[in-house]
Amino acid sequence: MAADGGSSSLQLPCVFSPKARQYLALCAQDGRLRIWNTDSKTLHREYVPSAHLSATCICIAWGPCRTVKEGPQRKKRKSEAGQVEEKADLLAMGTAAGSVLIYSTVKGALHCTLDGGHSGGVNCVQWHPEDSLLYSGSDDTNIVEWDLQTGKTRSKWKADRAAVTSLCVSPDGKLLLSAGQIIKMWDLDTKEIYRKFTGHSTAVTTLRFATTRPPDSNSLYFLSGAAHDRLLSVWQVREDGKDKNSVVSFTLTDEPQHIDLVASNSKEEAVRMAVVCKDGQLHLFEHFLNGPCKKPFSPSCTVQMSDTKDSPMPIPLLAAALGADTRTVVLAYGNHLQPVMEKVEINTAERHVCLTRDVQTSLSLSMESTVSKVKTPIVNAKSKVLVPGLPGHQAPVRGTVQGSEKRKKDTETKQMSIAERLGEIDLSTVSTGKGAPKGTASLQTDNFAVLLVQGLESRDANILNKVFQTRKDMVIKKTVARIPLPAVLPLVEELTKRLQGHPFTAVLMVRWLKAVLMHHTSYLASLPDLVTQLGVLYHMIESRVKMFHKLTKLHGKLYLLTTQVATSDSNKTVTDVDRTAKLVYEDESSDEDEASDDEGLRDEDSDNWEEEEAMDEATEEGKEEQADEEEEDPDSRTDSKANGEEDMEHENESEEE
């Protein structure tokens, strides 16, 4: 089997045909299936599913090679009669709508459509090696066994609590592996669980049998790879059932995207693997599977590709297929829409191999005549093409209705460029108040996860600036919580760049960094080379923390100084009190003096009406006496007034008189 057991919805499926590796099947971003001939490096077939935009192709798998009749043929000679050529023909495609399409590469048309089996998107399809059976796993947690002769479901059973993301049939066709996160092994005769394995913490994207030996001899092995997991795990099927945990693991630089494997037929034969990772690197492994091993194995050889420019850029590898020779590998690299196929001999003695290629010259898109029905007209160099608007050619002017002209003007004025639309969306000011005018509608949302991912992928500074301007902690937390895991590391790198800038922007970036560390610490801790990737951030934080201790000391001293200055200023304002008396009166008659003496004695027994009479008399004479008294002795008057000794002053004056 040469097909991947399943493919994640984020990855574009890309599979070599079995045995001769004659064809490469790809589903590109536009939802079309393209089949390339690896020998002639030309486009062999192109198929556009009717619902290629709404129900995209998620996974593809090549069927077993078979003998195919290609229309009328001449009679073969007796010497040629025994040489029956088997070709890769049928290709199964699982779609997001829940249907499975079977495409024939020989006919160049759809063979059949398998409907009604799944209510969710099909994540993985797998062929039976001998019988005309097909297995599919879906988001609806079910596995369906299809009979291709009738085009109907043969059986269907619930496989997992979560979505089934990967499948693999054993080489003898008796066992089936299925996985969401937990890996299960099914007996295909009874459709019952034969074994259960721990699996991975994320969705399993790849399942492959590594050996062809029977399961009752402790020598049946299979491997699994998962999304966001940089380890390939190998599992052993044991007779005693003590096989829940993996026995061997292989280290990668990123999650596996495409795996080609040459299975081992005996203990003396090593398993050979070619693993293309999501970062575009190829890792080659060769290992003898013989029991458990604690230490993970690193690749025997790593292959990277780059262009031939002055500052070389990496070229991503899409898929790789191992040849019969240990050194030959068929590579597919470049773009999914126009991949470049090449058979390469790799010196596996070297640990790291870098291949330089000029993609523009090696890219040969020569479509065969059977594919394209569009014919480009041959234009003579001497011929003259008349276009409306050029001198010498006038098109007849038709009268238009006034209403249609108005509509056209309205549509022309309303159409704005994407940059202008982005400028109008001010994410930082979300006006929710009632006082906002009706015409100005604002963008109201609780997170900007989609915008942030788009900005990180396209590296658009405008989008990122708009998102990073938000100051609301809840919006920041929700945005960081909802971004996909592959976007976490690019986000941290972008935040690191912006932290090195102006201090005002750094204050905002620290909020984002705090939210990332709160939500995604477990994912970041699982990355093996995190220290090298985030070294700049570590050094920057350390340098700023060194200065922080000195700055806090300085801040403390400055705080003491400012508080002392402030208290001294407040004391001055207290002493500058206006000490001039507001109201002064003096008793001159002896009767009033006696009354004042008696008043001092019976102060406690006096009633309120006596005080009110005295105050009435004082108000009449106070204005005339106030000026005279201030001229005579203002200091003694104000001191006595301030100390509350006014009664004593009156008694002294009456005694002198």
XYZ file of C-alpha atoms in Angstrom:
657
model
C 0.000 0.000 0.000
C 1.323 3.397 -0.918
C -1.389 5.645 0.348
C -1.294 7.536 3.578
C -3.715 6.064 6.062
C -5.324 9.468 6.511
C -4.539 13.096 6.172
C -5.265 16.037 8.414
C -7.678 18.592 7.044
C -4.970 21.258 7.342
C -2.628 19.285 5.061
C -3.121 18.957 1.322
C -3.086 15.254 0.352
C -0.217 14.153 -1.884
C 0.427 10.447 -2.651
C 2.625 8.438 -5.049
C 1.077 5.477 -6.858
C 2.144 2.005 -5.599
C 4.935 -0.206 -6.956
C 6.323 1.622 -10.017
C 5.710 5.144 -8.572
C 4.587 6.193 -12.035
C 2.024 8.756 -10.897
C 1.731 11.439 -8.233
C -1.777 12.395 -7.120
C -2.334 15.807 -5.504
C -5.298 17.803 -4.296
C -4.363 21.481 -4.423
C -5.866 24.554 -2.759
C -8.444 24.963 -5.557
C -10.024 21.559 -4.775
C -8.978 19.934 -8.074
C -7.374 16.513 -8.328
C -4.250 16.488 -10.496
C -2.340 13.349 -11.458
C 1.233 13.879 -12.670
C 3.368 11.424 -14.611
C 6.686 11.131 -12.741
C 8.578 9.754 -15.757
C 7.645 12.411 -18.315
C 7.067 15.082 -15.590
C 3.816 16.110 -17.259
C 0.229 16.518 -16.113
C -1.503 13.220 -16.904
C -5.043 13.839 -15.654
C -7.027 16.625 -14.055
C -10.409 16.139 -12.406
C -12.660 18.853 -11.016
C -15.286 17.444 -8.623
C -18.702 19.086 -9.018
C -18.602 20.268 -5.390
C -14.875 21.036 -5.274
C -15.490 24.406 -3.614
C -18.122 23.407 -1.032
C -16.966 19.822 -0.338
C -13.200 19.807 -0.686
C -11.152 16.637 -0.993
C -9.625 15.774 2.398
C -7.790 12.488 1.721
C -6.747 10.325 -1.241
C -5.574 6.719 -1.483
C -4.392 4.645 -4.444
C -5.998 1.262 -4.961
C -3.961 -1.905 -5.599
C -2.418 -2.193 -9.077
C -4.604 -4.153 -11.496
C -4.797 -5.141 -15.141
C -6.858 -2.656 -17.094
C -8.273 -2.824 -20.602
C -7.525 0.416 -22.435
C -10.015 0.377 -25.300
C -9.429 -1.636 -28.489
C -5.962 -3.196 -28.672
C -4.093 -5.296 -31.181
C -3.800 -9.024 -30.609
C -0.692 -9.902 -28.663
C 1.867 -12.359 -29.813
C 2.432 -15.619 -27.998
C 5.694 -14.268 -26.484
C 3.802 -11.282 -25.048
C 0.856 -13.265 -23.741
C 2.438 -13.989 -20.350
C 3.506 -10.367 -19.813
C 0.382 -8.778 -18.381
C 1.131 -5.265 -17.157
C -0.496 -4.139 -13.930
C -1.148 -0.424 -13.616
C -2.244 1.894 -10.839
C -5.766 2.797 -11.852
C -8.370 3.529 -9.185
C -8.009 6.400 -6.745
C -10.307 6.961 -3.748
C -11.053 10.496 -2.551
C -12.771 11.317 0.746
C -14.665 14.623 0.753
C -15.846 17.033 3.438
C -19.465 16.308 2.424
C -19.206 12.680 3.602
C -19.056 10.992 0.188
C -16.216 8.915 -1.325
C -15.343 9.395 -5.006
C -13.605 6.610 -6.971
C -11.674 8.013 -9.950
C -10.181 5.954 -12.775
C -6.887 7.342 -14.081
C -6.977 5.083 -17.145
C -10.433 6.212 -18.240
C -9.887 9.778 -17.027
C -13.375 9.812 -15.531
C -15.252 9.092 -12.340
C -15.637 5.358 -11.759
C -18.342 5.578 -9.086
C -19.535 7.629 -6.094
C -20.097 6.076 -2.664
C -22.843 7.992 -0.831
C -24.993 7.543 2.244
C -22.412 5.984 4.532
C -21.280 9.010 6.546
C -23.008 12.038 8.026
C -19.687 13.896 8.569
C -16.581 14.627 6.516
C -14.451 11.628 5.472
C -10.991 11.935 7.067
C -9.333 8.740 5.778
C -9.816 6.032 3.138
C -7.982 2.711 2.891
C -8.134 -0.120 0.342
C -8.200 -3.824 1.106
C -5.056 -5.376 -0.462
C -6.899 -8.251 -2.189
C -10.692 -7.979 -2.175
C -12.528 -5.117 -3.866
C -13.290 -3.506 -0.522
C -12.702 0.013 0.759
C -12.726 1.337 4.337
C -13.476 4.940 5.284
C -13.350 6.787 8.627
C -15.301 9.949 9.343
C -16.052 12.794 11.752
C -19.269 10.936 12.652
C -17.064 8.405 14.613
C -18.018 5.512 12.292
C -16.061 3.175 10.008
C -17.788 2.031 6.798
C -16.806 -1.017 4.746
C -17.722 -0.427 1.087
C -18.238 -3.081 -1.582
C -16.922 -1.562 -4.813
C -18.701 -4.089 -7.062
C -22.122 -2.993 -5.832
C -21.158 0.534 -4.692
C -22.997 0.062 -1.398
C -22.065 -0.253 2.277
C -21.237 -3.769 3.347
C -21.020 -3.011 7.076
C -20.777 -0.012 9.387
C -19.752 0.245 13.039
C -18.942 2.886 15.664
C -15.181 3.001 16.149
C -14.498 5.778 18.634
C -16.042 8.486 20.808
C -14.287 11.140 18.724
C -13.708 11.456 14.977
C -11.826 8.658 13.175
C -8.798 10.391 11.638
C -6.676 7.479 10.360
C -7.009 3.893 9.076
C -4.668 1.131 7.910
C -5.309 -2.451 6.728
C -2.737 -5.145 7.543
C -0.802 -6.693 4.610
C -2.702 -9.993 4.964
C -6.052 -8.164 5.002
C -7.235 -9.631 8.337
C -6.696 -6.678 10.695
C -7.665 -3.003 10.559
C -6.083 -0.184 12.567
C -8.221 2.845 13.381
C -7.426 5.937 15.453
C -8.824 9.185 16.704
C -6.436 9.650 19.607
C -6.625 6.094 20.996
C -5.456 3.445 18.512
C -7.656 0.352 18.096
C -6.981 -2.852 16.174
C -10.047 -4.579 14.718
C -10.588 -8.138 13.532
C -12.149 -7.660 10.093
C -13.980 -11.007 10.174
C -15.885 -10.295 13.400
C -15.610 -6.441 13.434
C -14.570 -6.658 17.098
C -11.643 -5.031 18.910
C -8.522 -7.192 18.857
C -6.198 -4.779 20.751
C -6.202 -1.264 22.235
C -3.185 1.066 22.368
C -2.554 4.297 24.300
C -2.169 6.455 21.201
C -1.311 10.162 21.159
C -2.506 13.322 22.917
C -3.568 14.831 19.557
C -5.365 13.443 16.497
C -3.481 10.584 14.804
C -2.822 11.428 11.139
C -0.763 8.393 10.038
C -0.941 4.637 10.660
C 1.337 2.188 8.822
C 2.204 -1.482 9.305
C 5.977 -1.829 9.562
C 6.198 -5.645 9.298
C 4.348 -8.257 7.271
C 4.645 -11.051 9.869
C 1.595 -12.657 11.531
C 0.378 -11.160 14.839
C 0.709 -14.378 16.883
C 4.506 -14.338 16.833
C 5.250 -11.108 18.787
C 6.753 -9.727 15.600
C 3.948 -7.590 14.184
C 4.823 -3.876 14.429
C 3.095 -0.726 13.239
C 3.889 2.987 13.542
C 1.774 6.082 14.135
C 2.198 9.836 13.755
C -0.024 12.605 15.114
C -0.741 16.285 14.545
C 1.676 18.692 16.309
C 3.727 15.671 17.477
C 7.415 15.477 16.546
C 7.749 11.811 17.391
C 6.811 8.767 15.314
C 5.804 5.957 17.668
C 6.254 2.231 16.928
C 3.908 -0.275 18.600
C 4.342 -4.028 19.043
C 1.399 -6.468 18.934
C 2.199 -9.071 21.613
C 0.570 -12.407 22.379
C 0.272 -11.667 26.104
C -1.585 -8.406 25.445
C 0.975 -6.259 27.342
C 1.363 -3.879 24.437
C -0.482 -0.697 25.380
C 2.610 1.547 25.191
C 4.966 2.237 22.285
C 8.266 0.339 22.091
C 10.345 2.557 19.758
C 10.149 6.220 18.696
C 11.753 8.257 15.903
C 12.476 12.007 16.264
C 11.426 14.508 13.590
C 11.817 18.275 13.121
C 8.064 18.814 12.677
C 4.839 16.837 12.458
C 4.832 14.142 9.714
C 3.085 15.091 6.484
C 3.916 12.186 4.147
C 5.389 8.759 4.987
C 6.668 6.103 2.601
C 7.670 2.798 4.157
C 9.292 -0.415 2.965
C 8.033 -3.068 5.378
C 10.271 -5.723 6.889
C 9.540 -9.353 5.990
C 11.825 -10.939 8.610
C 13.825 -10.051 11.728
C 17.018 -9.894 9.645
C 15.534 -7.231 7.363
C 15.456 -3.567 8.410
C 12.474 -1.250 8.033
C 13.176 1.654 5.679
C 11.267 4.930 5.983
C 11.129 8.260 4.191
C 9.258 10.906 6.224
C 8.462 14.354 4.829
C 7.685 16.815 7.635
C 5.476 19.872 7.598
C 8.548 22.155 7.536
C 9.507 20.683 4.136
C 12.420 18.481 5.265
C 12.904 14.804 4.406
C 14.180 12.339 7.034
C 15.412 8.848 6.136
C 15.342 6.055 8.734
C 16.608 2.486 8.695
C 16.037 0.345 11.764
C 15.799 -3.315 12.818
C 12.644 -3.802 14.873
C 13.465 -6.203 17.686
C 11.758 -5.351 20.973
C 11.581 -2.102 22.960
C 14.145 0.698 23.028
C 13.829 3.683 25.396
C 16.012 6.200 23.559
C 14.342 7.773 20.486
C 16.162 7.260 17.187
C 17.296 10.249 15.126
C 17.247 10.057 11.302
C 20.158 8.434 9.495
C 19.999 11.194 6.860
C 18.152 14.513 6.548
C 17.541 16.103 3.137
C 16.718 19.767 2.518
C 16.251 21.703 -0.727
C 17.040 25.332 -1.539
C 17.081 27.564 -4.595
C 20.157 28.932 -6.350
C 19.752 32.612 -5.472
C 22.369 34.726 -3.682
C 20.386 34.459 -0.446
C 19.039 30.896 -0.769
C 15.482 30.189 0.309
C 14.286 26.687 1.262
C 12.105 24.776 -1.217
C 9.471 22.676 0.598
C 9.372 18.955 -0.152
C 5.838 17.648 -0.707
C 6.348 13.872 -0.870
C 9.050 11.231 -1.209
C 9.015 7.598 -2.348
C 11.757 5.051 -1.696
C 13.137 3.206 -4.703
C 14.218 -0.419 -4.948
C 17.801 0.687 -4.356
C 18.571 2.026 -0.864
C 20.009 5.266 -2.253
C 17.388 6.268 -4.867
C 14.450 8.415 -3.792
C 11.713 9.947 -5.937
C 11.042 13.500 -4.704
C 8.177 15.900 -5.309
C 8.881 19.506 -4.312
C 7.771 23.069 -4.909
C 4.135 24.126 -5.173
C 1.045 21.903 -4.935
C -0.335 23.464 -8.126
C 2.847 22.803 -10.138
C 5.107 20.296 -8.377
C 8.507 19.228 -9.686
C 9.239 15.472 -9.711
C 12.783 14.152 -9.686
C 14.569 10.855 -9.047
C 17.610 11.519 -6.866
C 20.483 9.418 -5.572
C 21.291 10.423 -2.001
C 24.540 9.685 -0.225
C 23.067 8.233 2.971
C 26.512 8.167 4.634
C 26.165 11.918 5.224
C 23.870 12.996 8.056
C 22.716 16.220 6.347
C 22.275 16.656 2.595
C 21.249 19.956 0.971
C 20.149 19.866 -2.673
C 20.132 23.139 -4.637
C 17.686 23.472 -7.518
C 16.488 26.270 -9.779
C 12.740 25.765 -9.603
C 11.909 28.069 -12.523
C 13.983 26.170 -15.089
C 13.176 22.679 -13.811
C 9.448 23.421 -13.714
C 8.004 22.031 -16.931
C 4.257 22.325 -17.176
C 3.593 20.606 -20.506
C 0.022 19.374 -20.400
C -0.891 16.421 -22.577
C -3.418 16.953 -25.310
C -5.917 14.622 -23.627
C -6.255 16.954 -20.647
C -6.827 20.431 -22.006
C -9.803 21.031 -24.326
C -9.112 24.775 -24.547
C -7.429 25.734 -27.830
C -5.462 28.984 -28.044
C -5.873 30.706 -31.441
C -2.770 31.222 -33.568
C -2.508 34.969 -34.242
C -0.509 36.243 -37.208
C 2.096 38.897 -36.369
C 0.867 41.154 -39.228
C -2.776 41.115 -38.145
C -4.219 44.184 -36.437
C -6.543 43.839 -33.453
C -9.141 46.579 -33.063
C -10.091 47.348 -29.488
C -12.791 49.859 -28.415
C -11.116 53.097 -27.372
C -8.235 53.004 -29.851
C -8.062 55.631 -32.639
C -9.574 54.478 -35.898
C -12.229 52.355 -34.231
C -15.498 53.642 -32.835
C -18.072 51.391 -31.263
C -21.714 52.365 -31.673
C -22.886 54.312 -28.646
C -26.177 53.048 -27.261
C -28.494 55.192 -25.224
C -28.767 54.018 -21.651
C -31.607 54.466 -19.210
C -31.001 57.110 -16.548
C -31.818 54.701 -13.726
C -29.164 52.235 -14.813
C -26.603 55.060 -15.006
C -27.395 56.007 -11.415
C -27.002 52.401 -10.300
C -23.641 52.166 -12.024
C -22.462 55.367 -10.340
C -23.613 54.085 -6.966
C -21.789 50.772 -7.399
C -18.631 52.533 -8.574
C -18.588 54.789 -5.539
C -19.302 51.942 -3.128
C -16.496 49.685 -4.352
C -13.408 50.141 -2.190
C -10.077 48.423 -2.101
C -9.190 45.957 0.664
C -6.661 48.441 2.106
C -9.396 51.106 2.418
C -11.736 48.608 4.082
C -9.025 47.652 6.559
C -8.470 51.322 7.312
C -12.151 51.778 8.109
C -12.221 48.822 10.492
C -10.771 50.342 13.639
C -10.543 47.380 15.951
C -9.363 49.390 18.954
C -12.518 51.525 19.204
C -15.645 49.409 19.338
C -18.485 51.884 19.876
C -21.257 50.171 21.810
C -22.818 53.311 23.310
C -26.244 54.639 22.380
C -24.794 58.017 21.355
C -23.012 56.543 18.336
C -24.390 57.795 15.021
C -26.471 55.358 12.979
C -24.390 55.629 9.832
C -21.102 54.537 11.412
C -21.387 50.784 12.014
C -18.437 49.379 13.949
C -16.916 45.914 14.155
C -18.025 44.260 17.377
C -16.500 40.926 18.303
C -15.054 39.168 21.306
C -11.934 37.824 19.561
C -9.736 38.390 16.505
C -8.390 34.836 16.086
C -9.129 34.594 12.334
C -7.653 38.036 11.611
C -4.569 37.256 13.688
C -3.912 33.962 11.876
C -4.365 35.684 8.494
C -1.950 38.428 9.512
C 0.659 35.931 10.724
C 0.405 33.819 7.559
C 0.557 36.767 5.157
C 2.864 38.832 7.437
C 0.656 41.842 6.791
C 1.743 44.639 9.147
C -1.575 46.501 8.811
C -3.665 43.549 10.005
C -1.262 42.769 12.854
C -1.189 46.415 13.986
C -4.976 46.529 14.079
C -5.164 43.334 16.160
C -2.337 44.240 18.551
C -3.906 47.652 19.278
C -6.605 46.041 21.425
C -6.249 46.865 25.108
C -9.086 44.744 26.488
C -7.724 41.794 28.433
C -10.763 39.599 27.758
C -10.459 40.087 23.984
C -6.735 39.260 24.124
C -7.359 36.115 26.185
C -10.140 34.841 23.917
C -8.116 35.555 20.774
C -5.063 33.671 22.069
C -7.219 30.778 23.302
C -8.863 30.299 19.897
C -5.838 30.450 17.579
C -4.703 27.030 16.243
C -1.579 25.448 17.730
C 0.634 25.868 14.616
C 0.120 29.651 14.874
C 1.415 29.862 18.468
C 5.129 29.869 17.612
C 4.832 32.479 14.801
C 2.806 34.638 17.216
C 5.525 34.429 19.881
C 8.182 35.323 17.278
C 6.139 38.343 16.135
C 5.668 39.470 19.741
C 9.435 39.115 20.323
C 10.141 41.426 17.376
C 7.689 44.029 18.622
C 8.961 43.845 22.222
C 12.340 45.091 20.986
C 10.729 48.288 19.694
C 9.276 51.309 21.453
C 8.426 50.936 25.182
C 4.776 51.921 24.575
C 4.289 49.031 22.145
C 6.231 46.732 24.483
C 3.657 47.356 27.235
C 0.879 46.076 24.951
C 2.964 43.139 23.710
C 3.609 41.961 27.285
C -0.160 41.488 27.703
C -0.263 39.279 24.621
C 2.820 37.321 25.718
C 1.277 36.739 29.138
C -1.907 35.386 27.536
C 0.111 33.050 25.261
C 2.096 31.657 28.193
C -1.093 31.158 30.220
C -2.973 29.258 27.498
C -0.277 27.421 25.524
C 2.458 26.543 28.034
C 1.920 22.799 27.634
C 2.278 23.010 23.841
C 5.389 25.215 24.033
C 6.971 22.883 26.602
C 6.520 19.937 24.214
C 8.673 21.576 21.506
C 12.208 20.114 21.734
C 14.096 23.045 20.162
C 12.155 25.789 21.928
C 15.234 27.279 23.643
C 16.988 28.008 20.347
C 13.845 29.465 18.787
C 13.068 31.736 21.719
C 16.651 32.631 22.665
C 16.185 36.274 21.652
C 13.195 36.639 23.972
C 15.101 35.094 26.895
C 18.109 37.415 26.452
C 15.923 40.493 26.086
C 13.913 39.709 29.228
C 17.126 39.024 31.191
C 18.711 42.318 30.128
C 15.586 44.273 31.062
C 15.249 42.494 34.407
C 18.880 43.404 35.277
C 18.024 47.069 34.854
C 14.768 46.665 36.777
C 16.476 46.325 40.193
C 18.418 49.564 39.678
C 15.339 51.332 38.381
C 13.285 50.318 41.431
C 16.007 51.745 43.723
C 15.986 55.000 41.770
C 12.188 55.036 41.828
C 12.199 54.668 45.635
C 14.614 57.581 46.126
C 12.701 59.807 43.758
C 9.457 58.913 45.543
C 10.965 59.991 48.916
C 12.127 63.312 47.438
C 8.792 64.081 45.802
C 6.817 63.295 48.974
C 9.104 65.569 51.085
C 8.737 68.433 48.630
C 4.982 67.955 48.612
C 4.716 67.983 52.462
C 6.871 71.153 52.774
C 4.659 72.907 50.233
C 1.545 71.908 52.149
C 3.057 73.312 55.450
C 3.618 76.685 53.813
C 0.063 76.893 52.701
C -1.145 76.132 56.263
C 0.971 78.954 57.904
C -0.233 81.603 55.485
C -3.589 81.990 57.287
C -5.412 85.323 57.219
C -5.293 86.430 60.903
C -7.401 89.622 60.701
C -10.474 89.566 62.980
C -13.808 89.301 61.259
C -15.929 90.707 64.166
C -14.838 92.766 67.294
C -16.925 94.630 69.943
C -16.109 96.350 73.282
C -18.277 97.192 76.342
C -17.725 100.793 77.773
C -20.424 101.374 80.463
C -19.952 100.160 84.040
C -23.331 98.462 83.949
C -22.242 96.367 81.025
C -18.934 95.565 82.863
C -20.826 94.287 85.852
C -23.051 92.350 83.553
C -19.958 90.848 81.890
C -18.565 89.841 85.349
C -21.874 88.283 86.306
C -22.002 86.643 82.893
C -18.654 84.946 83.587
C -20.020 83.530 86.843
C -23.335 82.315 85.493
C -22.091 81.145 82.122
C -23.455 77.672 82.599
C -26.950 78.763 83.801
C -27.574 81.463 81.127
C -30.264 81.066 78.535
C -29.969 81.531 74.801
C -32.107 84.739 74.660
C -29.463 86.759 76.663
C -26.744 85.841 74.109
C -28.988 86.794 71.184
C -29.633 90.304 72.690
C -25.888 90.853 73.163
C -25.217 89.799 69.533
C -27.886 92.216 68.230
C -26.293 95.146 70.082
C -22.849 94.122 68.884
C -23.798 94.113 65.226
C -24.977 97.752 65.416
C -21.805 99.094 67.008
C -19.313 96.569 65.609
C -18.673 98.243 62.296
C -17.660 101.615 63.860
C -15.490 100.100 66.598
C -13.724 97.571 64.378
C -11.656 100.130 62.491
C -10.614 101.995 65.705
C -9.565 98.847 67.532
C -7.476 97.587 64.622
C -5.577 100.879 64.536
C -4.862 100.826 68.283
C -3.442 97.348 68.797
C -4.037 94.839 65.975
C -1.407 92.286 67.116
C -2.691 91.828 70.628
C -6.231 91.702 69.260
C -5.487 88.987 66.751
C -3.388 86.951 69.234
C -6.081 86.995 71.832
C -8.654 86.131 69.206
C -6.562 83.249 67.928
C -5.968 81.810 71.410
C -9.610 81.975 72.368
C -8.998 84.443 75.314
C -11.394 87.200 74.319
C -13.343 87.087 77.641
C -10.139 87.580 79.644
C -9.254 90.669 77.567
C -12.591 92.331 78.362
C -12.100 91.794 82.125
C -8.591 93.368 82.045
C -9.898 96.444 80.219
C -12.748 96.988 82.702
C -10.367 96.786 85.668
C -8.098 99.481 84.145
C -11.085 101.789 83.673
